[in-house]
Short mmCIF file of C-alpha atoms and ligand atoms in Angstrom, two decimals:
data_model
loop_
_atom_site.label_atom_id
_atom_site.label_comp_id
_atom_site.label_asym_id
_atom_site.label_seq_id
_atom_site.Cartn_x
_atom_site.Cartn_y
_atom_site.Cartn_z
CA MET A 1 -72.30 -92.92 34.58
CA SER A 2 -71.58 -92.36 38.40
CA PHE A 3 -68.53 -90.72 39.49
CA CYS A 4 -67.74 -93.93 41.35
CA ASP A 5 -66.88 -95.49 37.86
CA LEU A 6 -64.48 -92.71 37.18
CA ALA A 7 -62.27 -93.47 40.35
CA THR A 8 -59.37 -96.05 40.26
CA PRO A 9 -60.64 -99.54 40.85
CA GLY A 10 -58.74 -99.59 44.36
CA VAL A 11 -60.72 -96.13 45.48
CA GLN A 12 -63.84 -97.61 44.20
CA GLY A 13 -63.81 -100.39 46.82
CA LEU A 14 -62.48 -98.16 49.58
CA GLN A 15 -64.60 -97.32 52.79
CA PRO A 16 -63.69 -94.18 54.63
CA TYR A 17 -61.79 -94.36 57.68
CA GLU A 18 -64.21 -94.04 60.77
CA PRO A 19 -62.76 -91.96 63.35
CA GLY A 20 -63.85 -91.74 66.89
CA LYS A 21 -67.00 -89.36 67.51
CA PRO A 22 -65.97 -86.00 68.34
CA LEU A 23 -67.44 -84.82 71.44
CA SER A 24 -69.13 -81.90 69.90
CA GLU A 25 -71.22 -84.12 67.63
CA LEU A 26 -72.32 -86.10 70.37
CA GLU A 27 -73.39 -83.06 72.03
CA ARG A 28 -74.91 -81.93 69.07
CA GLU A 29 -76.91 -84.99 67.90
CA TYR A 30 -77.79 -86.38 71.42
CA GLY A 31 -78.08 -83.26 73.42
CA VAL A 32 -75.74 -84.78 76.26
CA ARG A 33 -73.91 -82.42 78.06
CA ASP A 34 -70.38 -83.09 79.63
CA ALA A 35 -69.72 -85.88 77.68
CA ILE A 36 -66.14 -87.80 77.69
CA LYS A 37 -64.23 -89.26 74.79
CA LEU A 38 -62.26 -92.43 75.66
CA ALA A 39 -62.47 -93.33 71.80
CA SER A 40 -59.49 -91.97 70.04
CA ASN A 41 -56.23 -93.32 72.15
CA GLU A 42 -55.47 -89.73 72.91
CA ASN A 43 -53.68 -88.49 76.08
CA PRO A 44 -55.92 -87.74 78.71
CA LEU A 45 -53.30 -85.24 80.26
CA GLY A 46 -53.49 -83.20 77.34
CA PRO A 47 -50.31 -81.59 75.70
CA SER A 48 -47.37 -80.77 77.73
CA PRO A 49 -47.23 -77.23 78.96
CA ALA A 50 -43.81 -76.81 77.21
CA ALA A 51 -45.63 -77.84 74.05
CA LEU A 52 -48.35 -75.23 74.48
CA GLU A 53 -46.01 -72.54 75.29
CA ALA A 54 -43.89 -72.96 72.18
CA ALA A 55 -46.82 -73.22 70.13
CA ARG A 56 -48.15 -69.94 71.45
CA GLY A 57 -45.14 -68.47 70.73
CA VAL A 58 -44.96 -69.08 66.94
CA LEU A 59 -48.64 -68.35 66.43
CA GLY A 60 -47.70 -64.84 65.11
CA GLU A 61 -45.32 -66.44 62.33
CA MET A 62 -48.28 -68.41 60.51
CA SER A 63 -48.08 -66.13 57.54
CA ARG A 64 -44.94 -67.95 56.60
CA TYR A 65 -44.38 -71.53 55.42
CA PRO A 66 -42.96 -73.94 57.91
CA ASP A 67 -39.53 -75.01 57.77
CA GLY A 68 -40.00 -77.86 55.05
CA ASN A 69 -37.03 -79.88 56.37
CA GLY A 70 -38.34 -79.71 59.80
CA PHE A 71 -34.76 -79.11 60.83
CA GLU A 72 -35.10 -78.37 64.66
CA LEU A 73 -37.44 -81.26 64.99
CA LYS A 74 -35.15 -83.75 63.20
CA ARG A 75 -32.31 -82.59 65.16
CA ALA A 76 -33.92 -83.11 68.55
CA LEU A 77 -35.25 -86.61 67.31
CA GLY A 78 -31.87 -87.43 66.14
CA ALA A 79 -30.21 -86.52 69.30
CA ARG A 80 -33.20 -88.60 71.37
CA PHE A 81 -32.55 -91.78 69.15
CA GLY A 82 -28.90 -91.45 68.66
CA LEU A 83 -29.52 -91.26 64.87
CA GLU A 84 -28.45 -89.17 61.77
CA THR A 85 -31.19 -86.93 60.81
CA ALA A 86 -30.71 -88.24 57.09
CA GLY A 87 -32.59 -91.05 58.23
CA ILE A 88 -35.81 -89.37 59.71
CA THR A 89 -39.11 -88.67 57.66
CA LEU A 90 -41.63 -86.16 59.20
CA GLY A 91 -45.37 -86.72 58.48
CA ASN A 92 -48.49 -85.14 59.21
CA GLY A 93 -49.22 -87.58 61.74
CA SER A 94 -47.96 -90.99 61.31
CA ASN A 95 -50.66 -91.83 58.97
CA ASP A 96 -49.23 -89.55 56.46
CA VAL A 97 -45.94 -91.32 56.98
CA LEU A 98 -47.85 -94.85 56.11
CA GLU A 99 -49.17 -93.37 53.27
CA ILE A 100 -45.96 -91.81 52.08
CA ILE A 101 -44.38 -95.38 52.30
CA ALA A 102 -47.21 -96.94 50.32
CA ARG A 103 -46.63 -94.32 47.81
CA ALA A 104 -43.05 -94.71 47.21
CA PHE A 105 -42.75 -98.57 47.52
CA LEU A 106 -46.49 -100.02 46.24
CA ALA A 107 -48.18 -99.81 42.82
CA PRO A 108 -50.89 -101.73 41.12
CA GLY A 109 -49.85 -105.41 40.90
CA LEU A 110 -47.72 -105.23 44.04
CA GLU A 111 -48.34 -106.48 47.29
CA ALA A 112 -48.50 -105.58 50.92
CA VAL A 113 -48.67 -108.12 53.81
CA PHE A 114 -50.46 -107.34 57.12
CA SER A 115 -52.56 -109.37 59.61
CA GLN A 116 -56.24 -109.44 60.28
CA HIS A 117 -57.29 -106.88 63.11
CA ALA A 118 -54.24 -104.58 62.15
CA PHE A 119 -54.55 -101.02 61.97
CA ALA A 120 -57.10 -99.92 59.71
CA VAL A 121 -55.05 -97.47 57.76
CA TYR A 122 -52.88 -100.38 56.30
CA PRO A 123 -55.52 -101.65 53.92
CA ILE A 124 -56.63 -98.08 53.06
CA VAL A 125 -53.31 -97.12 51.91
CA THR A 126 -52.66 -100.21 50.12
CA GLN A 127 -55.96 -100.21 48.17
CA ALA A 128 -55.79 -96.63 47.74
CA ILE A 129 -52.72 -97.26 45.54
CA GLY A 130 -54.45 -100.14 43.80
CA ALA A 131 -51.83 -102.48 45.21
CA ILE A 132 -53.03 -106.09 46.57
CA ALA A 133 -53.39 -106.63 50.32
CA ARG A 134 -52.48 -110.05 51.44
CA VAL A 135 -54.19 -110.26 54.89
CA THR A 136 -53.09 -113.10 57.22
CA SER A 137 -54.93 -114.78 59.93
CA ALA A 138 -54.33 -113.85 63.39
CA HIS A 139 -53.35 -116.13 66.21
CA ASP A 140 -56.30 -118.19 67.37
CA GLY A 141 -54.64 -118.54 70.88
CA GLU A 142 -52.89 -121.72 70.06
CA ARG A 143 -49.43 -120.83 68.97
CA GLY A 144 -49.54 -117.24 70.15
CA PRO A 145 -51.92 -114.46 71.97
CA ARG A 146 -55.48 -114.82 70.64
CA TYR A 147 -55.84 -111.82 67.98
CA GLY A 148 -52.16 -111.06 67.66
CA HIS A 149 -50.22 -110.93 64.39
CA ASP A 150 -49.04 -114.54 63.36
CA LEU A 151 -45.48 -113.77 62.11
CA ASP A 152 -44.97 -117.44 60.37
CA ALA A 153 -48.08 -116.74 58.51
CA MET A 154 -46.87 -113.19 57.51
CA ALA A 155 -43.58 -114.46 56.43
CA ALA A 156 -45.29 -117.28 54.49
CA ALA A 157 -47.41 -114.70 52.74
CA ILE A 158 -44.35 -112.75 51.30
CA GLY A 159 -44.01 -113.53 47.64
CA ASP A 160 -42.18 -112.13 44.50
CA LYS A 161 -44.81 -109.22 44.46
CA THR A 162 -44.47 -108.39 48.09
CA ARG A 163 -42.89 -104.82 48.74
CA VAL A 164 -44.02 -103.87 52.04
CA VAL A 165 -45.02 -105.54 55.42
CA PHE A 166 -46.83 -103.75 58.05
CA ILE A 167 -46.50 -104.81 61.51
CA ALA A 168 -48.31 -103.00 64.47
CA ASN A 169 -46.24 -103.30 67.76
CA PRO A 170 -48.57 -102.92 69.70
CA ASN A 171 -51.32 -103.18 67.45
CA ASN A 172 -54.37 -100.93 67.66
CA PRO A 173 -57.23 -101.98 68.22
CA THR A 174 -56.24 -105.09 69.86
CA GLY A 175 -53.09 -104.05 71.85
CA THR A 176 -51.42 -107.33 71.30
CA TRP A 177 -47.67 -106.98 70.82
CA LEU A 178 -44.69 -108.89 69.59
CA ASN A 179 -41.41 -109.96 71.49
CA ARG A 180 -38.09 -109.22 70.56
CA ASP A 181 -37.26 -112.86 69.71
CA GLU A 182 -40.09 -113.31 67.34
CA LEU A 183 -39.61 -110.30 65.61
CA GLU A 184 -35.63 -110.55 65.38
CA ARG A 185 -36.33 -114.05 63.81
CA PHE A 186 -39.13 -112.56 61.22
CA LEU A 187 -36.70 -109.75 60.17
CA GLU A 188 -34.12 -112.19 59.50
CA ARG A 189 -36.31 -114.12 57.41
CA VAL A 190 -37.50 -111.41 55.21
CA PRO A 191 -35.90 -110.65 52.04
CA PRO A 192 -34.02 -107.45 52.05
CA ARG A 193 -36.08 -106.58 48.86
CA VAL A 194 -39.23 -106.23 51.10
CA VAL A 195 -39.71 -103.10 53.48
CA VAL A 196 -40.78 -103.84 56.75
CA VAL A 197 -42.74 -101.21 58.67
CA LEU A 198 -42.68 -101.65 62.21
CA ASP A 199 -45.69 -99.21 63.53
CA GLU A 200 -44.70 -98.07 67.03
CA ALA A 201 -47.32 -95.60 67.58
CA TYR A 202 -47.67 -96.84 71.31
CA VAL A 203 -44.31 -97.78 71.94
CA GLU A 204 -43.87 -95.42 75.06
CA TYR A 205 -46.49 -97.11 76.80
CA VAL A 206 -45.04 -100.54 76.56
CA THR A 207 -43.71 -101.96 80.03
CA GLU A 208 -43.68 -105.61 78.95
CA PRO A 209 -39.82 -106.80 79.57
CA ASP A 210 -39.57 -108.83 76.27
CA TYR A 211 -40.65 -105.65 74.30
CA PRO A 212 -37.94 -104.95 71.84
CA ASP A 213 -35.85 -102.16 71.68
CA SER A 214 -36.01 -101.72 67.87
CA LEU A 215 -33.71 -98.91 67.35
CA PRO A 216 -30.40 -101.06 67.07
CA TRP A 217 -32.29 -103.14 64.33
CA LEU A 218 -32.18 -100.21 61.80
CA SER A 219 -28.17 -100.83 61.20
CA ARG A 220 -28.66 -104.46 60.82
CA PHE A 221 -31.84 -104.53 58.90
CA PRO A 222 -31.69 -101.60 56.21
CA ASN A 223 -35.22 -102.70 54.98
CA LEU A 224 -36.58 -101.62 58.25
CA ILE A 225 -39.04 -98.51 58.78
CA LEU A 226 -39.90 -97.90 62.41
CA THR A 227 -42.62 -95.24 62.35
CA ARG A 228 -43.77 -93.49 65.73
CA THR A 229 -46.11 -90.50 66.52
CA PHE A 230 -46.56 -87.25 68.63
CA SER A 231 -50.38 -88.19 69.00
CA LYS A 232 -50.44 -90.51 71.68
CA ALA A 233 -48.04 -90.36 74.83
CA TYR A 234 -47.10 -87.00 73.81
CA GLY A 235 -50.53 -85.48 73.60
CA LEU A 236 -50.51 -84.00 70.06
CA ALA A 237 -53.02 -85.67 68.40
CA GLY A 238 -54.81 -82.48 67.03
CA LEU A 239 -51.61 -81.00 65.59
CA ARG A 240 -50.63 -84.07 63.68
CA VAL A 241 -46.85 -84.89 64.08
CA GLY A 242 -45.44 -88.55 63.04
CA PHE A 243 -42.17 -89.53 61.85
CA ALA A 244 -40.24 -92.51 60.36
CA LEU A 245 -36.69 -93.71 61.40
CA SER A 246 -34.87 -95.77 58.60
CA HIS A 247 -31.88 -96.11 56.64
CA PRO A 248 -31.06 -92.83 54.92
CA GLU A 249 -31.67 -93.96 51.34
CA ILE A 250 -35.22 -95.29 52.22
CA ALA A 251 -35.71 -91.72 53.78
CA ASN A 252 -34.31 -90.24 50.83
CA LEU A 253 -37.12 -91.99 49.08
CA LEU A 254 -39.76 -90.92 51.32
CA ASN A 255 -38.75 -87.45 51.30
CA ARG A 256 -39.35 -87.61 47.46
CA VAL A 257 -42.90 -88.30 47.78
CA ARG A 258 -43.70 -86.37 51.17
CA GLN A 259 -45.63 -83.20 50.41
CA PRO A 260 -43.19 -80.32 50.64
CA PHE A 261 -44.57 -78.73 53.88
CA ASN A 262 -46.50 -81.60 55.35
CA VAL A 263 -46.00 -80.69 58.86
CA ASN A 264 -47.18 -77.24 59.87
CA HIS A 265 -45.07 -74.48 61.73
CA ILE A 266 -46.89 -74.58 65.01
CA ALA A 267 -46.84 -78.64 65.02
CA LEU A 268 -43.06 -78.57 64.67
CA ALA A 269 -42.47 -76.01 67.49
CA ALA A 270 -44.80 -78.01 69.73
CA ALA A 271 -43.21 -81.28 68.82
CA THR A 272 -39.75 -80.17 69.20
CA ALA A 273 -40.85 -78.73 72.89
CA ALA A 274 -42.69 -81.83 73.76
CA LEU A 275 -39.85 -84.17 73.21
CA GLY A 276 -37.76 -82.27 75.48
CA ASP A 277 -40.66 -82.32 78.40
CA ARG A 278 -39.61 -85.97 80.15
CA ALA A 279 -41.86 -84.80 83.09
CA HIS A 280 -44.95 -84.81 81.05
CA LEU A 281 -44.29 -88.03 79.22
CA GLU A 282 -43.33 -89.56 82.74
CA ALA A 283 -46.93 -88.35 84.10
CA SER A 284 -48.83 -89.68 80.66
CA LEU A 285 -47.12 -93.13 81.15
CA LYS A 286 -47.89 -93.35 85.11
CA LEU A 287 -51.37 -92.16 84.37
CA ASN A 288 -51.81 -94.84 81.62
CA GLN A 289 -50.29 -97.63 83.91
CA ALA A 290 -53.18 -96.65 86.64
CA GLY A 291 -55.60 -96.75 83.85
CA GLN A 292 -54.59 -100.18 82.93
CA VAL A 293 -55.02 -101.52 86.31
CA GLN A 294 -58.38 -99.80 86.85
CA TRP A 295 -59.93 -101.15 83.88
CA ALA A 296 -58.73 -104.59 84.46
CA GLU A 297 -60.23 -104.80 87.81
CA ALA A 298 -63.63 -103.15 86.27
CA ALA A 299 -63.61 -106.05 83.80
CA THR A 300 -63.15 -108.76 86.14
CA GLU A 301 -65.97 -106.88 88.35
CA LEU A 302 -68.06 -106.99 85.13
CA GLY A 303 -67.37 -110.50 84.47
CA LEU A 304 -65.89 -109.29 80.97
CA ASP A 305 -63.03 -110.96 78.91
CA TYR A 306 -60.57 -108.61 77.55
CA ILE A 307 -57.59 -108.50 75.18
CA PRO A 308 -54.58 -107.87 77.20
CA SER A 309 -53.17 -104.79 75.70
CA ALA A 310 -49.62 -103.01 76.05
CA GLY A 311 -50.86 -99.68 74.74
CA ASN A 312 -53.28 -96.95 76.15
CA PHE A 313 -56.53 -98.75 75.53
CA VAL A 314 -58.12 -101.99 75.87
CA CYS A 315 -60.65 -104.02 74.01
CA LEU A 316 -63.62 -105.29 75.97
CA ASP A 317 -65.50 -108.22 74.89
CA VAL A 318 -69.17 -107.26 75.66
CA GLY A 319 -70.36 -110.70 74.84
CA ARG A 320 -73.04 -109.24 72.61
CA PRO A 321 -73.13 -107.05 69.45
CA ALA A 322 -71.16 -104.21 70.61
CA ALA A 323 -72.78 -101.67 68.43
CA ALA A 324 -76.06 -101.50 70.80
CA VAL A 325 -73.68 -101.17 73.74
CA TYR A 326 -71.80 -98.35 72.11
CA GLU A 327 -75.16 -96.59 71.32
CA GLN A 328 -76.38 -97.05 75.01
CA LEU A 329 -73.17 -95.47 76.30
CA LEU A 330 -73.31 -92.40 73.91
CA ARG A 331 -76.44 -91.82 75.72
CA GLU A 332 -74.91 -91.88 78.84
CA GLY A 333 -72.31 -89.31 77.63
CA VAL A 334 -69.64 -91.71 76.94
CA ILE A 335 -67.73 -92.09 73.68
CA VAL A 336 -65.86 -95.35 73.30
CA ARG A 337 -64.78 -97.14 69.94
CA PRO A 338 -66.97 -100.26 68.33
CA VAL A 339 -64.47 -102.06 66.39
CA ALA A 340 -66.71 -104.46 64.21
CA ALA A 341 -65.03 -103.06 61.17
CA TYR A 342 -61.89 -104.94 62.42
CA GLY A 343 -63.59 -108.00 62.52
CA LEU A 344 -64.44 -107.68 66.33
CA PRO A 345 -68.23 -107.23 66.71
CA ASN A 346 -68.53 -108.08 70.09
CA HIS A 347 -65.75 -105.62 71.50
CA LEU A 348 -65.47 -102.11 72.49
CA ARG A 349 -62.16 -100.37 72.45
CA ILE A 350 -61.91 -98.02 75.50
CA THR A 351 -58.81 -95.57 75.92
CA PHE A 352 -57.57 -95.04 79.28
CA GLY A 353 -58.75 -91.82 80.69
CA LEU A 354 -58.26 -89.90 83.96
CA ALA A 355 -59.25 -91.71 86.87
CA GLN A 356 -62.49 -89.99 87.04
CA GLU A 357 -63.17 -90.52 83.37
CA ASN A 358 -62.80 -94.21 83.67
CA ARG A 359 -64.80 -94.53 86.99
CA ARG A 360 -67.86 -92.76 84.90
CA ALA A 361 -67.27 -95.14 81.86
CA ILE A 362 -67.23 -98.04 84.01
CA ASN A 363 -70.43 -97.03 86.09
CA ALA A 364 -72.09 -96.30 82.56
CA LEU A 365 -70.88 -99.73 81.30
CA ARG A 366 -72.07 -101.44 84.55
CA LYS A 367 -75.70 -99.87 83.93
CA VAL A 368 -76.18 -100.60 80.30
CA LEU A 369 -74.96 -104.28 80.65
CA VAL A 370 -77.46 -105.32 82.95
C1 PLP B 1 -51.14 -98.42 65.25
C2 PLP B 1 -51.34 -97.07 64.99
N1 PLP B 1 -50.57 -96.44 63.67
C3 PLP B 1 -50.51 -95.11 63.43
C4 PLP B 1 -51.61 -94.55 63.77
C5 PLP B 1 -51.68 -93.15 63.49
O1 PLP B 1 -51.53 -91.80 64.38
P1 PLP B 1 -51.30 -90.55 63.96
O2 PLP B 1 -51.53 -90.47 62.56
O3 PLP B 1 -51.96 -89.45 64.78
O4 PLP B 1 -49.81 -90.38 64.29
C6 PLP B 1 -52.40 -94.92 65.09
C7 PLP B 1 -53.43 -94.08 65.56
O5 PLP B 1 -54.56 -94.44 66.14
C8 PLP B 1 -52.31 -96.34 65.48
O6 PLP B 1 -52.99 -96.84 66.34
#
């Protein structure tokens, strides 16, 4: 007997999520000093000073449980988005929210629909529950951007057993995005008994004019859940705060499944302060746009194709198995992300960093690609 035989069938077939290599691990394993990490779509500016101050201010209270209802943060989010707090669900990162959604709506025999190359957590939470994943092919470049979600294929995959559709907009790792019209047409087609999760982890970064403002859709499509995070533009990845915006009845279900104190006290204080620091957010977005230009120019100079991205990262096609290039970059002290597990064996996903970090990564890439 192996313990694996004792696990549920879904868990038996799971592969653990492979995170970006931590800097400390690279330094330990490769003896590299002053390494840089452009591998986890984190904010290179770091946290907002207001968030840091708020976190420091509550450190002495860590012997107490956090506010399990997240009153202050929900109030701030409600005010920001013009929504009732009854429609807000807080998560330990938006990954937690995605798992809560799966636990609330999926079960063995039921189905979730998502696209090829979509964010890795959708298959994990679906399979862990024992539900069935219906994975649709991404666009091949004919009727939509190559590697992007094909909403017609996704709509066609919805059947009697489908309970959840996961859509990442923009998607990670491809950076591809869906426009207002196509998403609206999709939402109109989905039966109301199917929950549509629109994962907007990178929403703040998007500058494309046809990108949707999804908030007004919440009142029109009660089966819609928006998920967002403080991990990216707000620079709080290490604290783990995400949230869902939905119809209050859906939020009520999600809050039944949520662990009572899933967002910690320090994270709640920091996220509330971060939400109020518009200047830091603006600076983060401006830096991201500069990174986008820097990497587009570098890709052209290096003769590399890339997938146009609306996020804070880009997938470069290195024209050969990317695993070896990734290894060589590690030896140069540059951590990026290989994405073979997403069906993109020749691509590396690179997070836009500070200008000097980008320069260093571009120089390292030029060196190892000769
Ligand atoms: C598309 C997408 N959704 C959700 C997440 C989860 O982020 P977090 O759990 O840090 O909020 C990520 C993180 O990389 C992501 O890329």
